Amino acid sequence: MRGNLLSVLDFRGVGMTSQRTRERLIQRLQDQGITDKKVLNVIRVTPRHLFLDEALSHRSYEDTALPIGFGQTLSRPYVVALMTEILLSLGPRKKVLEIGTGSGYQAAILAQLVEKVYSVERIKSLQERARGRLAKLGIKNIRLVHSDGRTGLAEFAPYNAILSAAAPHEVPEHLLEQLAPNGILIIPVGTIDDQELRVITRDGESLNFREKIVHKVRFVPLVKGLSN
């Protein structure tokens, strides 16, 4: 079951985290070309300030990436909205893999729009923080796994969509292998200073893939190994 919209919960915030501030963010996303009403509404009702340290909460609804510790960042809302909109563009997605749980924010957005999210994170401490936030919000259709995202998560493959929040230099073959027929991979690729967001779609049952570049982006690198 897909997660319930969070508008029924009292996470409205005050001041710079208020609903009025969130509405300004939604307007900015629309001005930049985001049109999917479901995506916009989920971003509207999801309390981004809960996914940041309190010292940064006043910046929660700025359209900018923000630090979450361990050299990682919370992606800017436009990029979250864009990737989510692309993920849904070919129709409903039942099972989605996220590479890089980070704060848990992107997983929380996805969980309200698809049936099941599997999310891998190599940094255990980040994963545990995300787990607590998602539990507080009552989101139950996410499975968090402490794992090296470069290899995907073969145990639960295939996936209707895979979304990566970290950038490899080249597209990992493991991720392509774990796409279901007509599955879609959305991934930033390149060096720290020169990345492009790629959308790769599997053609039906075949092992042929179509690829397009949609945007210049800047994500943390996709690195190997696990950490506490």
Coordinates of N, CA, C and O in Angstrom, one line a residue, residues 44-228:
R44 N 4.2 19.6 -1.0 CA 3.5 20.6 -0.1 C 3.3 20.1 1.3 O 3.4 20.9 2.2
V45 N 2.8 18.9 1.4 CA 2.4 18.4 2.8 C 3.5 17.7 3.5 O 3.4 17.4 4.7
T46 N 4.7 17.4 2.9 CA 5.8 16.7 3.6 C 6.7 17.8 4.3 O 7.2 18.6 3.7
P47 N 6.8 17.6 5.6 CA 7.6 18.6 6.4 C 9.1 18.5 6.2 O 9.8 17.8 6.9
R48 N 9.6 19.2 5.2 CA 11.1 19.1 4.9 C 11.9 19.5 6.1 O 13.1 19.0 6.2
H49 N 11.4 20.4 6.9 CA 12.2 20.9 8.1 C 12.5 19.7 9.1 O 13.5 19.8 9.8
L50 N 11.7 18.7 9.1 CA 12.0 17.6 10.0 C 13.2 16.7 9.5 O 13.7 15.9 10.3
F51 N 13.6 16.9 8.3 CA 14.7 16.1 7.7 C 16.1 16.8 7.8 O 17.1 16.4 7.3
L52 N 16.1 17.9 8.6 CA 17.3 18.7 8.8 C 17.6 19.0 10.3 O 16.6 18.9 11.1
D53 N 18.8 19.3 10.6 CA 19.1 19.7 12.0 C 18.4 21.0 12.3 O 18.1 21.8 11.4
E54 N 18.0 21.2 13.5 CA 17.2 22.3 13.9 C 17.8 23.7 13.5 O 17.2 24.6 13.1
A55 N 19.2 23.7 13.5 CA 19.9 24.9 13.2 C 19.6 25.3 11.7 O 19.8 26.5 11.4
L56 N 19.3 24.4 10.9 CA 19.0 24.7 9.4 C 17.6 24.7 9.1 O 17.2 25.0 7.9
S57 N 16.7 24.5 10.1 CA 15.3 24.3 9.7 C 14.7 25.6 9.1 O 13.7 25.5 8.3
H58 N 15.2 26.8 9.4 CA 14.7 28.0 8.9 C 14.9 28.1 7.4 O 14.4 29.0 6.7
R59 N 15.8 27.3 6.9 CA 16.1 27.3 5.4 C 15.4 26.1 4.7 O 15.7 25.9 3.5
S60 N 14.6 25.4 5.4 CA 14.0 24.1 4.8 C 13.3 24.3 3.5 O 13.4 23.4 2.7
Y61 N 12.6 25.4 3.3 CA 11.8 25.6 2.1 C 12.4 26.5 1.1 O 11.7 27.0 0.2
E62 N 13.7 26.8 1.2 CA 14.5 27.4 0.2 C 14.7 26.3 -0.9 O 14.9 25.1 -0.6
D63 N 14.8 26.8 -2.2 CA 15.1 25.8 -3.2 C 16.6 25.6 -3.4 O 17.2 26.1 -4.3
T64 N 17.2 25.0 -2.4 CA 18.6 24.8 -2.3 C 19.0 23.5 -1.6 O 18.2 23.0 -0.8
A65 N 20.1 22.9 -2.0 CA 20.6 21.8 -1.3 C 21.2 22.2 0.1 O 21.8 23.3 0.2
L66 N 21.0 21.3 1.1 CA 21.5 21.7 2.4 C 22.3 20.5 3.0 O 21.9 19.3 2.8
P67 N 23.3 20.8 3.9 CA 24.1 19.7 4.5 C 23.3 18.9 5.5 O 22.5 19.5 6.3
I68 N 23.6 17.6 5.6 CA 23.0 16.7 6.6 C 24.0 16.0 7.4 O 23.7 15.0 8.1
G69 N 25.3 16.3 7.2 CA 26.4 15.7 7.9 C 27.0 14.6 7.1 O 26.5 14.2 6.1
F70 N 28.2 14.1 7.5 CA 28.9 13.0 6.9 C 29.3 13.4 5.4 O 29.4 12.5 4.6
G71 N 29.4 14.7 5.1 CA 29.7 15.1 3.7 C 28.5 14.9 2.8 O 28.7 14.9 1.5
Q72 N 27.3 14.7 3.3 CA 26.2 14.4 2.4 C 25.2 15.6 2.4 O 25.3 16.5 3.3
T73 N 24.3 15.7 1.5 CA 23.4 16.8 1.4 C 22.0 16.3 1.1 O 21.7 15.2 0.7
L74 N 21.0 17.2 1.5 CA 19.6 17.0 1.2 C 19.4 17.8 -0.1 O 19.7 19.0 -0.2
S75 N 19.0 17.1 -1.2 CA 18.9 17.7 -2.5 C 17.9 18.8 -2.5 O 17.0 18.9 -1.8
R76 N 18.2 19.8 -3.4 CA 17.2 20.9 -3.5 C 15.9 20.4 -4.0 O 15.7 19.5 -4.7
P77 N 14.8 21.1 -3.5 CA 13.4 20.6 -3.8 C 13.2 20.5 -5.3 O 12.4 19.5 -5.7
Y78 N 13.7 21.4 -6.1 CA 13.4 21.3 -7.6 C 13.9 19.9 -8.1 O 13.3 19.3 -8.9
V79 N 15.1 19.5 -7.7 CA 15.7 18.3 -8.2 C 14.9 17.1 -7.7 O 14.6 16.1 -8.5
V80 N 14.5 17.1 -6.5 CA 13.6 16.1 -5.9 C 12.3 16.0 -6.7 O 11.9 14.9 -7.1
A81 N 11.7 17.1 -7.0 CA 10.5 17.2 -7.7 C 10.7 16.7 -9.2 O 9.9 15.9 -9.7
L82 N 11.7 17.1 -9.8 CA 12.0 16.8 -11.2 C 12.2 15.2 -11.3 O 11.6 14.6 -12.2
M83 N 13.1 14.7 -10.5 CA 13.3 13.2 -10.5 C 12.1 12.4 -10.2 O 11.8 11.4 -10.9
T84 N 11.3 12.9 -9.3 CA 10.0 12.2 -9.0 C 9.0 12.3 -10.1 O 8.4 11.3 -10.5
E85 N 8.9 13.4 -10.7 CA 8.0 13.6 -11.8 C 8.4 12.7 -13.0 O 7.6 12.1 -13.6
I86 N 9.7 12.6 -13.3 CA 10.2 11.8 -14.4 C 9.9 10.3 -14.0 O 9.5 9.5 -14.9
L87 N 10.1 9.9 -12.8 CA 9.9 8.5 -12.4 C 8.5 8.1 -12.6 O 8.2 7.0 -13.0
L88 N 7.5 9.1 -12.4 CA 6.1 8.7 -12.6 C 5.6 9.0 -14.0 O 4.4 8.7 -14.3
S89 N 6.4 9.5 -14.9 CA 6.0 10.0 -16.2 C 5.5 8.9 -17.1 O 4.7 9.2 -18.0
L90 N 5.9 7.7 -16.9 CA 5.4 6.6 -17.8 C 4.3 5.7 -17.1 O 4.0 4.6 -17.5
G91 N 3.8 6.3 -16.0 CA 2.7 5.6 -15.4 C 3.1 5.2 -14.0 O 4.2 5.4 -13.5
P92 N 2.1 4.5 -13.3 CA 2.4 4.1 -11.9 C 3.5 3.2 -11.7 O 3.8 2.3 -12.6
R93 N 4.2 3.3 -10.6 CA 5.4 2.5 -10.4 C 5.2 1.7 -9.0 O 5.0 2.4 -8.0
K94 N 5.2 0.4 -9.1 CA 4.8 -0.3 -7.9 C 6.0 -0.5 -6.9 O 5.9 -0.3 -5.7
K95 N 7.2 -0.8 -7.5 CA 8.4 -1.1 -6.7 C 9.5 -0.3 -7.1 O 10.0 -0.4 -8.3
V96 N 10.1 0.5 -6.2 CA 11.1 1.5 -6.5 C 12.3 1.3 -5.6 O 12.2 1.1 -4.4
L97 N 13.5 1.4 -6.2 CA 14.8 1.3 -5.4 C 15.4 2.7 -5.4 O 15.6 3.3 -6.5
E98 N 15.7 3.2 -4.2 CA 16.5 4.4 -4.1 C 17.9 4.2 -3.7 O 18.1 3.4 -2.7
I99 N 18.8 4.7 -4.3 CA 20.3 4.6 -4.0 C 20.7 5.9 -3.2 O 20.7 7.0 -3.8
G100 N 20.9 5.7 -1.9 CA 21.3 6.8 -1.1 C 20.1 7.4 -0.3 O 19.5 8.4 -0.7
T101 N 19.8 6.8 0.8 CA 18.7 7.3 1.7 C 18.9 8.7 2.2 O 18.0 9.5 2.2
G102 N 20.2 9.0 2.6 CA 20.5 10.3 3.1 C 19.6 10.6 4.3 O 19.5 9.9 5.3
S103 N 18.9 11.8 4.2 CA 18.0 12.2 5.3 C 16.7 11.4 5.4 O 16.0 11.4 6.4
G104 N 16.4 10.8 4.3 CA 15.1 10.1 4.2 C 14.0 10.9 3.5 O 12.9 10.4 3.2
Y105 N 14.3 12.1 3.1 CA 13.3 13.0 2.5 C 12.8 12.5 1.1 O 11.6 12.4 0.9
Q106 N 13.7 12.2 0.2 CA 13.3 11.7 -1.1 C 12.5 10.4 -0.9 O 11.5 10.2 -1.6
A107 N 12.9 9.5 0.0 CA 12.2 8.3 0.2 C 10.7 8.6 0.7 O 9.8 7.9 0.3
A108 N 10.6 9.6 1.6 CA 9.3 10.0 2.1 C 8.4 10.5 1.0 O 7.2 10.2 1.0
I109 N 9.0 11.2 0.0 CA 8.2 11.7 -1.1 C 7.7 10.5 -2.0 O 6.6 10.4 -2.3
L110 N 8.7 9.7 -2.3 CA 8.3 8.5 -3.1 C 7.3 7.6 -2.5 O 6.4 7.1 -3.2
A111 N 7.4 7.4 -1.2 CA 6.5 6.4 -0.5 C 5.1 6.9 -0.6 O 4.2 6.0 -0.4
Q112 N 4.8 8.1 -0.8 CA 3.4 8.6 -0.9 C 2.9 8.5 -2.3 O 1.7 8.8 -2.5
L113 N 3.7 8.1 -3.2 CA 3.3 8.1 -4.6 C 3.5 6.7 -5.3 O 3.0 6.5 -6.4
V114 N 4.2 5.8 -4.6 CA 4.3 4.4 -5.2 C 4.0 3.4 -4.1 O 3.8 3.8 -2.9
E115 N 3.9 2.1 -4.5 CA 3.5 1.1 -3.5 C 4.5 0.7 -2.5 O 4.3 0.6 -1.3
K116 N 5.8 0.6 -3.0 CA 6.9 0.1 -2.1 C 8.2 0.7 -2.5 O 8.5 0.8 -3.7
V117 N 8.9 1.2 -1.5 CA 10.2 1.8 -1.7 C 11.3 1.0 -1.0 O 11.1 0.7 0.2
Y118 N 12.3 0.6 -1.7 CA 13.5 0.0 -1.0 C 14.6 1.1 -1.1 O 14.8 1.6 -2.2
S119 N 15.3 1.4 0.0 CA 16.2 2.5 0.0 C 17.5 2.0 0.7 O 17.5 1.5 1.8
V120 N 18.6 2.1 0.0 CA 19.9 1.7 0.5 C 20.8 2.9 0.9 O 20.8 3.9 0.2
E121 N 21.5 2.8 2.0 CA 22.4 3.8 2.5 C 23.6 3.2 3.0 O 23.6 2.2 3.8
R122 N 24.8 3.7 2.6 CA 26.1 3.1 3.1 C 26.5 3.6 4.4 O 27.4 3.0 5.1
I123 N 26.0 4.7 4.9 CA 26.3 5.3 6.2 C 25.3 5.0 7.2 O 24.2 5.5 7.2
K124 N 25.6 4.1 8.1 CA 24.7 3.6 9.1 C 24.0 4.7 9.9 O 22.8 4.6 10.2
S125 N 24.8 5.6 10.4 CA 24.2 6.7 11.2 C 23.2 7.5 10.5 O 22.1 7.8 11.1
L126 N 23.4 7.8 9.2 CA 22.4 8.5 8.5 C 21.1 7.7 8.3 O 20.0 8.2 8.4
Q127 N 21.3 6.4 8.1 CA 20.2 5.5 7.9 C 19.3 5.5 9.2 O 18.1 5.5 9.1
E128 N 19.9 5.4 10.3 CA 19.2 5.3 11.6 C 18.4 6.6 11.8 O 17.3 6.6 12.3
R129 N 19.0 7.8 11.5 CA 18.3 9.0 11.6 C 17.1 9.0 10.7 O 16.0 9.5 11.1
A130 N 17.3 8.6 9.5 CA 16.2 8.6 8.5 C 15.1 7.6 9.0 O 13.9 8.0 8.9
R131 N 15.4 6.5 9.6 CA 14.5 5.6 10.1 C 13.6 6.2 11.2 O 12.4 6.0 11.2
G132 N 14.2 7.0 12.1 CA 13.4 7.6 13.1 C 12.5 8.7 12.5 O 11.3 8.8 13.0
R133 N 12.9 9.4 11.6 CA 12.1 10.5 11.0 C 10.9 9.8 10.3 O 9.7 10.3 10.4
L134 N 11.1 8.8 9.5 CA 10.0 8.1 8.7 C 9.0 7.5 9.7 O 7.8 7.5 9.4
A135 N 9.5 6.9 10.8 CA 8.6 6.4 11.8 C 7.8 7.5 12.4 O 6.6 7.3 12.6
K136 N 8.4 8.6 12.7 CA 7.6 9.7 13.3 C 6.5 10.2 12.4 O 5.4 10.6 12.8
L137 N 6.7 10.1 11.1 CA 5.7 10.5 10.1 C 4.7 9.4 9.8 O 3.8 9.6 9.1
G138 N 5.0 8.2 10.3 CA 4.0 7.1 10.1 C 4.1 6.5 8.7 O 3.1 5.9 8.3
I139 N 5.2 6.7 8.1 CA 5.4 6.1 6.7 C 5.9 4.7 6.9 O 7.0 4.4 7.4
K140 N 5.2 3.7 6.4 CA 5.5 2.3 6.6 C 5.9 1.5 5.4 O 6.2 0.3 5.5
N141 N 5.8 2.0 4.2 CA 6.0 1.3 3.0 C 7.4 1.5 2.4 O 7.6 1.5 1.2
I142 N 8.4 1.7 3.3 CA 9.8 1.9 2.9 C 10.6 0.8 3.7 O 10.4 0.7 4.9
R143 N 11.4 0.1 3.0 CA 12.4 -0.8 3.6 C 13.8 -0.2 3.4 O 14.3 0.0 2.3
L144 N 14.4 0.1 4.6 CA 15.8 0.6 4.6 C 16.8 -0.5 4.7 O 16.6 -1.3 5.6
V145 N 17.9 -0.4 3.9 CA 18.9 -1.4 3.9 C 20.3 -0.7 4.0 O 20.5 0.2 3.2
H146 N 21.1 -1.2 4.9 CA 22.5 -0.7 5.0 C 23.3 -1.5 4.0 O 23.6 -2.7 4.2
S147 N 23.7 -0.8 2.9 CA 24.3 -1.5 1.8 C 25.1 -0.6 0.9 O 24.9 0.6 1.0
D148 N 26.0 -1.1 0.1 CA 26.7 -0.4 -0.9 C 25.8 -0.2 -2.1 O 25.5 -1.1 -2.8
G149 N 25.4 1.1 -2.4 CA 24.5 1.3 -3.4 C 25.0 1.1 -4.8 O 24.2 1.0 -5.8
R150 N 26.3 1.0 -5.0 CA 26.8 0.8 -6.4 C 26.3 -0.6 -6.9 O 26.3 -0.7 -8.2
T151 N 26.0 -1.5 -6.1 CA 25.6 -2.8 -6.5 C 24.1 -3.0 -6.5 O 23.6 -4.1 -6.8
G152 N 23.4 -1.9 -6.2 CA 21.9 -2.0 -6.2 C 21.4 -2.8 -5.0 O 22.0 -2.8 -3.9
L153 N 20.4 -3.6 -5.2 CA 19.8 -4.4 -4.2 C 19.2 -5.6 -4.9 O 17.9 -5.7 -5.0
A154 N 20.0 -6.5 -5.3 CA 19.5 -7.7 -6.1 C 18.5 -8.5 -5.4 O 17.7 -9.1 -6.1
E155 N 18.5 -8.6 -4.1 CA 17.7 -9.4 -3.3 C 16.2 -9.2 -3.6 O 15.4 -10.1 -3.6
F156 N 15.8 -8.0 -3.9 CA 14.4 -7.6 -4.1 C 14.1 -7.2 -5.6 O 13.0 -6.8 -5.9
A157 N 15.1 -7.3 -6.5 CA 14.9 -7.0 -7.9 C 13.9 -8.0 -8.5 O 13.8 -9.1 -8.0
P158 N 13.3 -7.6 -9.7 CA 13.5 -6.3 -10.4 C 12.7 -5.2 -9.9 O 11.7 -5.4 -9.2
Y159 N 13.0 -4.0 -10.3 CA 12.4 -2.8 -9.8 C 11.7 -2.1 -11.0 O 12.3 -2.0 -12.1
N160 N 10.6 -1.5 -10.8 CA 9.9 -0.7 -11.9 C 10.7 0.6 -12.1 O 10.6 1.2 -13.2
A161 N 11.4 1.1 -11.1 CA 12.1 2.3 -11.2 C 13.3 2.3 -10.2 O 13.1 1.8 -9.1
I162 N 14.4 2.9 -10.6 CA 15.5 3.1 -9.7 C 15.9 4.5 -9.8 O 16.1 5.1 -10.9
L163 N 16.1 5.1 -8.6 CA 16.5 6.5 -8.5 C 17.7 6.6 -7.7 O 17.8 6.1 -6.6
S164 N 18.8 7.3 -8.2 CA 20.0 7.4 -7.5 C 20.2 8.9 -7.0 O 20.1 9.8 -7.8
A165 N 20.6 9.0 -5.7 CA 20.8 10.4 -5.2 C 22.3 10.6 -5.0 O 22.8 11.4 -4.2
A166 N 23.1 9.8 -5.7 CA 24.6 10.0 -5.7 C 25.1 9.7 -7.1 O 24.5 8.9 -7.9
A167 N 26.2 10.3 -7.5 CA 26.6 10.2 -8.9 C 27.9 9.4 -9.1 O 28.9 9.7 -8.6
P168 N 27.7 8.3 -9.9 CA 28.9 7.5 -10.3 C 29.5 8.2 -11.6 O 28.9 9.1 -12.2
H169 N 30.7 7.8 -11.9 CA 31.4 8.3 -13.1 C 30.7 7.7 -14.4 O 30.7 8.3 -15.4
E170 N 30.3 6.4 -14.2 CA 29.6 5.7 -15.3 C 28.4 5.0 -14.7 O 28.4 4.7 -13.5
V171 N 27.4 4.7 -15.6 CA 26.2 4.0 -15.1 C 26.6 2.6 -14.7 O 27.1 1.9 -15.5
P172 N 26.3 2.2 -13.4 CA 26.6 0.9 -13.0 C 25.7 -0.2 -13.7 O 24.5 -0.1 -13.7
E173 N 26.4 -1.2 -14.2 CA 25.7 -2.3 -14.9 C 24.7 -3.0 -14.0 O 23.6 -3.4 -14.4
H174 N 25.1 -3.1 -12.7 CA 24.2 -3.8 -11.7 C 22.8 -3.1 -11.7 O 21.8 -3.8 -11.5
L175 N 22.8 -1.8 -11.8 CA 21.5 -1.1 -11.7 C 20.6 -1.4 -13.0 O 19.4 -1.6 -12.9
L176 N 21.3 -1.4 -14.1 CA 20.5 -1.8 -15.4 C 20.0 -3.2 -15.3 O 18.8 -3.4 -15.7
E177 N 20.8 -4.1 -14.8 CA 20.3 -5.5 -14.7 C 19.2 -5.7 -13.7 O 18.4 -6.7 -13.9
Q178 N 19.0 -4.7 -12.8 CA 17.9 -4.9 -11.8 C 16.6 -4.1 -12.2 O 15.6 -4.1 -11.5
L179 N 16.6 -3.6 -13.4 CA 15.4 -2.9 -13.9 C 14.4 -4.0 -14.5 O 14.8 -4.9 -15.2
A180 N 13.1 -3.8 -14.1 CA 12.1 -4.7 -14.7 C 11.8 -4.2 -16.1 O 12.2 -3.1 -16.5
P181 N 11.1 -5.0 -16.9 CA 10.7 -4.6 -18.3 C 10.0 -3.3 -18.2 O 9.1 -3.1 -17.4
N182 N 10.4 -2.4 -19.1 CA 9.9 -1.0 -19.2 C 10.2 -0.2 -17.9 O 9.6 0.9 -17.7
G183 N 11.2 -0.7 -17.2 CA 11.7 0.1 -16.0 C 12.5 1.3 -16.4 O 13.0 1.4 -17.5
I184 N 12.6 2.2 -15.4 CA 13.3 3.5 -15.7 C 14.4 3.7 -14.6 O 14.1 3.5 -13.4
L185 N 15.5 4.1 -15.0 CA 16.6 4.5 -14.1 C 16.9 6.0 -14.2 O 17.1 6.5 -15.4
I186 N 16.9 6.7 -13.1 CA 17.1 8.1 -13.1 C 18.4 8.3 -12.3 O 18.4 8.0 -11.1
I187 N 19.5 8.8 -12.9 CA 20.7 8.8 -12.2 C 21.6 10.0 -12.7 O 21.7 10.2 -13.9
P188 N 22.3 10.7 -11.7 CA 23.3 11.7 -12.1 C 24.6 10.9 -12.4 O 25.0 10.0 -11.7
V189 N 25.3 11.4 -13.5 CA 26.5 10.7 -13.9 C 27.6 11.8 -14.2 O 27.3 12.8 -14.8
G190 N 28.8 11.5 -13.7 CA 29.9 12.4 -14.0 C 30.8 12.7 -12.8 O 30.6 12.1 -11.8
T191 N 31.7 13.7 -13.0 CA 32.6 14.1 -11.9 C 31.9 15.1 -11.0 O 30.8 15.6 -11.3
I192 N 32.5 15.4 -9.9 CA 31.9 16.3 -8.9 C 31.6 17.7 -9.5 O 30.6 18.4 -9.2
D193 N 32.3 18.1 -10.5 CA 32.1 19.4 -11.2 C 31.4 19.4 -12.5 O 31.2 20.4 -13.1
D194 N 31.1 18.2 -13.0 CA 30.5 18.1 -14.3 C 29.5 16.9 -14.3 O 30.0 15.8 -14.7
Q195 N 28.3 17.1 -13.9 CA 27.3 16.0 -13.9 C 26.1 16.3 -14.7 O 25.7 17.4 -14.8
E196 N 25.5 15.2 -15.2 CA 24.3 15.4 -16.0 C 23.3 14.3 -15.5 O 23.7 13.2 -15.1
L197 N 22.0 14.7 -15.4 CA 21.0 13.8 -15.0 C 20.6 13.0 -16.2 O 20.1 13.5 -17.2
R198 N 20.7 11.6 -16.1 CA 20.3 10.8 -17.2 C 19.1 10.0 -16.8 O 18.9 9.6 -15.7
V199 N 18.3 9.7 -17.8 CA 17.1 8.9 -17.7 C 17.2 7.7 -18.7 O 17.3 8.0 -19.9
I200 N 17.3 6.5 -18.1 CA 17.5 5.3 -18.9 C 16.3 4.4 -18.8 O 15.9 4.0 -17.7
T201 N 15.7 4.1 -19.9 CA 14.5 3.2 -19.9 C 14.8 1.9 -20.6 O 15.3 1.9 -21.7
R202 N 14.3 0.8 -20.0 CA 14.5 -0.5 -20.6 C 13.3 -0.7 -21.6 O 12.1 -0.5 -21.2
D203 N 13.6 -1.2 -22.8 CA 12.6 -1.4 -23.8 C 12.0 -2.8 -23.6 O 12.5 -3.8 -24.0
G204 N 10.8 -2.8 -23.0 CA 10.0 -4.0 -22.8 C 10.8 -5.1 -22.1 O 11.6 -4.9 -21.2
E205 N 10.7 -6.3 -22.7 CA 11.4 -7.5 -22.1 C 12.8 -7.6 -22.6 O 13.6 -8.4 -22.2
S206 N 13.2 -6.7 -23.6 CA 14.5 -6.8 -24.2 C 15.6 -6.3 -23.2 O 15.3 -5.7 -22.2
L207 N 16.8 -6.4 -23.6 CA 17.9 -5.9 -22.9 C 18.5 -4.6 -23.5 O 19.6 -4.3 -23.4
N208 N 17.6 -4.0 -24.3 CA 18.0 -2.7 -24.9 C 17.5 -1.6 -24.1 O 16.4 -1.7 -23.4
F209 N 18.3 -0.5 -24.1 CA 18.0 0.6 -23.2 C 18.0 1.9 -24.0 O 18.9 2.1 -24.9
R210 N 17.1 2.8 -23.7 CA 17.1 4.2 -24.3 C 17.5 5.2 -23.2 O 17.1 5.1 -22.1
E211 N 18.4 6.1 -23.7 CA 18.9 7.0 -22.7 C 18.8 8.5 -23.2 O 18.9 8.8 -24.4
K212 N 18.5 9.4 -22.2 CA 18.5 10.8 -22.6 C 19.0 11.6 -21.4 O 19.0 11.1 -20.2
I213 N 19.5 12.7 -21.7 CA 20.1 13.7 -20.7 C 19.1 14.8 -20.5 O 18.6 15.4 -21.5
V214 N 18.7 15.0 -19.2 CA 17.7 16.0 -19.0 C 18.1 17.3 -18.3 O 17.4 18.3 -18.4
H215 N 19.2 17.2 -17.6 CA 19.5 18.4 -16.8 C 21.0 18.4 -16.3 O 21.5 17.3 -16.0
K216 N 21.6 19.5 -16.1 CA 22.9 19.6 -15.4 C 22.6 19.6 -13.9 O 21.7 20.3 -13.4
V217 N 23.3 18.8 -13.1 CA 23.0 18.6 -11.7 C 24.4 18.6 -10.9 O 25.4 18.5 -11.5
R218 N 24.2 18.6 -9.6 CA 25.4 18.4 -8.7 C 25.0 17.6 -7.5 O 24.3 18.1 -6.6
F219 N 25.5 16.3 -7.5 CA 25.2 15.4 -6.4 C 26.5 15.0 -5.8 O 27.6 15.1 -6.4
V220 N 26.5 14.4 -4.6 CA 27.6 13.8 -4.0 C 28.0 12.6 -4.8 O 27.2 12.0 -5.5
P221 N 29.3 12.2 -4.8 CA 29.7 11.0 -5.6 C 29.2 9.7 -5.0 O 28.9 9.6 -3.8
L222 N 28.9 8.8 -5.9 CA 28.6 7.4 -5.4 C 29.9 6.7 -5.2 O 30.6 6.4 -6.1
V223 N 30.2 6.4 -3.9 CA 31.4 5.8 -3.5 C 31.2 4.4 -3.0 O 30.1 4.0 -2.6
K224 N 32.2 3.6 -2.9 CA 32.1 2.2 -2.5 C 32.3 2.1 -0.9 O 32.8 3.0 -0.3
G225 N 31.9 0.9 -0.4 CA 32.1 0.6 1.0 C 31.0 1.1 1.9 O 30.1 1.8 1.6
L226 N 31.1 0.5 3.1 CA 30.1 0.9 4.2 C 30.8 1.7 5.3 O 32.0 1.6 5.5
S227 N 30.0 2.4 6.0 CA 30.5 3.2 7.1 C 29.4 3.2 8.2 O 28.2 3.1 8.0
N228 N 29.9 3.4 9.5 CA 29.0 3.6 10.6 C 28.6 5.0 10.7 O 27.7 5.3 11.5

